[in-house]
Short mmCIF file of C-alpha atoms in Angstrom, two decimals:
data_model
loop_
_atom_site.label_atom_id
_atom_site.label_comp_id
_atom_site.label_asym_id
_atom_site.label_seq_id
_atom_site.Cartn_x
_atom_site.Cartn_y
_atom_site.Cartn_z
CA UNK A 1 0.00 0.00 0.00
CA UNK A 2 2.80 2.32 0.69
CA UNK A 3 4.59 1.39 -2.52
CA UNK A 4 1.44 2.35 -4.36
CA UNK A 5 1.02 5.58 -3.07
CA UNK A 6 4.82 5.92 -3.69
CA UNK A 7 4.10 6.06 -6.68
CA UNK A 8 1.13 7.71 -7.22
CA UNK A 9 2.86 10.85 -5.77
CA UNK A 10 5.71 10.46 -7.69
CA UNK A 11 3.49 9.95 -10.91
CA UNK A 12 1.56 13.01 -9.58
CA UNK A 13 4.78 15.39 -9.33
CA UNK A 14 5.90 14.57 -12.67
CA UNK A 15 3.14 15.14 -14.41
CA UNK A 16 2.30 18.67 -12.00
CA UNK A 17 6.20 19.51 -12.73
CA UNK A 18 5.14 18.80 -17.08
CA UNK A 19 2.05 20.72 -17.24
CA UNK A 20 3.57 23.46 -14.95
CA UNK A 21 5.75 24.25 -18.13
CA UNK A 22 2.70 24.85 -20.38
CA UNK A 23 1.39 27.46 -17.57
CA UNK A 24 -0.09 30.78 -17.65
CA UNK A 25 1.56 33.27 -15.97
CA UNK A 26 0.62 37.18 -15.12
CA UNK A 27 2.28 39.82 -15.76
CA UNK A 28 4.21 39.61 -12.47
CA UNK A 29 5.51 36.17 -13.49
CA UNK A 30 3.09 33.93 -10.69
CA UNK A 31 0.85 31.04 -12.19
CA UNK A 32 -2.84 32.16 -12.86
CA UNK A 33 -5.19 29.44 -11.96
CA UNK A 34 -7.30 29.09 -15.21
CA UNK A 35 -10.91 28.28 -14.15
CA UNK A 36 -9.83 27.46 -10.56
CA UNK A 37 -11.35 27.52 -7.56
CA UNK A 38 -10.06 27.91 -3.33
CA UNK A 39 -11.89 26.84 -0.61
CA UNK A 40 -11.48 26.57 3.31
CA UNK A 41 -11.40 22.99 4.61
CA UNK A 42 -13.20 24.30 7.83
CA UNK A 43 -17.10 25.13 7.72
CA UNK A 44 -15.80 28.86 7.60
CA UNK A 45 -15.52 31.57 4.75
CA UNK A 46 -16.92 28.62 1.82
CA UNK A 47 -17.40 30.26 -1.28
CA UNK A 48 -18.70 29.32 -4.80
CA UNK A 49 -18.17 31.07 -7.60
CA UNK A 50 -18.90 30.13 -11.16
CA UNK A 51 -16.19 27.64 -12.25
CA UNK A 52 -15.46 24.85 -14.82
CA UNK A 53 -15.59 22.56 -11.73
CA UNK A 54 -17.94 21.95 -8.61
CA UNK A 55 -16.37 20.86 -5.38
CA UNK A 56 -19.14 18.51 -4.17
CA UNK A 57 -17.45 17.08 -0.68
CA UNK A 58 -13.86 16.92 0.51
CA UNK A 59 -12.65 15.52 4.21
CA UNK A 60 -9.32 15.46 5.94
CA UNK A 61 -8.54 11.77 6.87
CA UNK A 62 -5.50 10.23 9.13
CA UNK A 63 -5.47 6.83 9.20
CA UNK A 64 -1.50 6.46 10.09
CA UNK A 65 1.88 8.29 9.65
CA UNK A 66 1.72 7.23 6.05
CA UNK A 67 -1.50 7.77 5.51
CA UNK A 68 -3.07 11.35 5.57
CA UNK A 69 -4.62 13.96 3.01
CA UNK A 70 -7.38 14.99 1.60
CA UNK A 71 -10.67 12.78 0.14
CA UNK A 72 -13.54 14.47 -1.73
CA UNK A 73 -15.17 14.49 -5.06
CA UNK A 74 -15.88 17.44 -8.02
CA UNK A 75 -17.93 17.19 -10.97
CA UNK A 76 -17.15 18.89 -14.74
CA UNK A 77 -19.99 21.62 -14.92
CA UNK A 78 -18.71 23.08 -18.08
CA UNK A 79 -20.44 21.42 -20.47
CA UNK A 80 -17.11 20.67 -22.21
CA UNK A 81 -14.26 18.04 -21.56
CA UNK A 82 -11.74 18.92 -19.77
CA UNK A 83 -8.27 18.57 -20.83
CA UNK A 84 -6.46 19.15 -17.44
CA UNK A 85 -7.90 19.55 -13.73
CA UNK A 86 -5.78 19.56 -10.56
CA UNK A 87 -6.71 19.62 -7.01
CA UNK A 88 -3.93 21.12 -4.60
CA UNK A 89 -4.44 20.83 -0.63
CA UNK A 90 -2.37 23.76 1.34
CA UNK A 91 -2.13 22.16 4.96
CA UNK A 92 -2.41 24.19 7.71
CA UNK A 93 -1.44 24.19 11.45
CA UNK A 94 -3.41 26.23 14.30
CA UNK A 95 -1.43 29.42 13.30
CA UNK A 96 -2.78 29.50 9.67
CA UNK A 97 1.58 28.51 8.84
CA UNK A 98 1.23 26.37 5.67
CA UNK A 99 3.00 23.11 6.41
CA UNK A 100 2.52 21.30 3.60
CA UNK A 101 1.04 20.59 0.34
CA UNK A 102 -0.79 17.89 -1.59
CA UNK A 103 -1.96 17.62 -4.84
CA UNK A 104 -3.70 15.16 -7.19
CA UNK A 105 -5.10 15.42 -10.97
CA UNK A 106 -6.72 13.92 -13.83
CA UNK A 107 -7.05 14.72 -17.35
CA UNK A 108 -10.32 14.47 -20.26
CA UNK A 109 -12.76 14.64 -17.90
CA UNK A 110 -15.81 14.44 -19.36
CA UNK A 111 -18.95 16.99 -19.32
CA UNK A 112 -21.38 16.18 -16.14
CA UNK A 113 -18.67 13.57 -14.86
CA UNK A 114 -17.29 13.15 -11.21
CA UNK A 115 -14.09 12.59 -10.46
CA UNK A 116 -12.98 11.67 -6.60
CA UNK A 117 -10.17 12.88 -5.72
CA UNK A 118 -7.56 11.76 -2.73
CA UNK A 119 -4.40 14.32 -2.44
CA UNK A 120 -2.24 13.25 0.14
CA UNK A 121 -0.22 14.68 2.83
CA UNK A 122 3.52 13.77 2.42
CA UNK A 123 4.73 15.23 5.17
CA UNK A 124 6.20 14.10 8.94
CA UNK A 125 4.25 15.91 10.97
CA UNK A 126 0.62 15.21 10.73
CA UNK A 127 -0.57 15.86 14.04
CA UNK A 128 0.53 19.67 13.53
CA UNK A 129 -2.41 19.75 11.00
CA UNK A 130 -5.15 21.98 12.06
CA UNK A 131 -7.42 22.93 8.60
CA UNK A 132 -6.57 22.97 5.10
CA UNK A 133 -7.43 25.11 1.84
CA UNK A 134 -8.26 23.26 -1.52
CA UNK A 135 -7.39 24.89 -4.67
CA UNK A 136 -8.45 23.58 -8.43
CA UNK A 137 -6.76 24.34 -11.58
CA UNK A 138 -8.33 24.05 -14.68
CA UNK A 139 -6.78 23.59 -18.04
CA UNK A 140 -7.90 23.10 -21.80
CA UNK A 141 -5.50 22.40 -24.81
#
């Protein structure tokens, strides 16, 4: 099991690290997040906007050292495939200090189609893990 998710992370940062390349960037250089969408993992400051993508339930889990992150599940409201989505989890302590980050993705999603979702945390320190912030990117090509 830890083998698998190994390599599911390492699959993950490869292909995060290939499609970062293709990117859009402002004007000040940072990455815009094309059709994307951040949300609180508490019950506090939840927004929806009008987006490619609908987050439809996420949950922090802990099942072990080597086994924490993020669950949930989003559905393609654009009427259109999708070439590219990405969910990124910013982990939080008490303090609101990112500790870490998580991310997972898929690609040709269809129109009306869920997708669930599982990023993981990666880190060594789980128990300083407080809240977290989800964050979807959207791309077409």
């Amino acid at each position: 099991m830890k083998r698998r998710r190994l390599l599911v992370a390492s699959g993950t940062v490869l292909t995060l690290t290939i499609a970062g390349c293709s990117g859009d960037t402002d004007g000040d250089g940072r990455e815009r997040s094309i059709g994307g969408d951040r949300e609180s993992g508490s019950d506090e400051g939840e927004g929806e906007s009008e987006q490619d993508v609908e987050l439809l339930d996420h949950e922090l889990y802990n099942e072990g050292q080597f086994d924490v992150g993020v669950s949930g599940t989003l559905e393609n409201v654009s009427g259109e495939e999708l070439s590219y989505v990405a969910v990124e989890i910013f982990f939080l302590d008490s303090d609101g200090t990112q500790i870490d980050e998580g991310l997972d993705n898929t690609t040709d999603l269809a129109p009306e189609r869920r997708w669930e979702f599982d990023a993981m945390y990666l880190g060594d320190e789980a128990d300083r893990i407080d809240t977290y912030e989800i964050e979807t990117d959207v791309s077409n090509f």
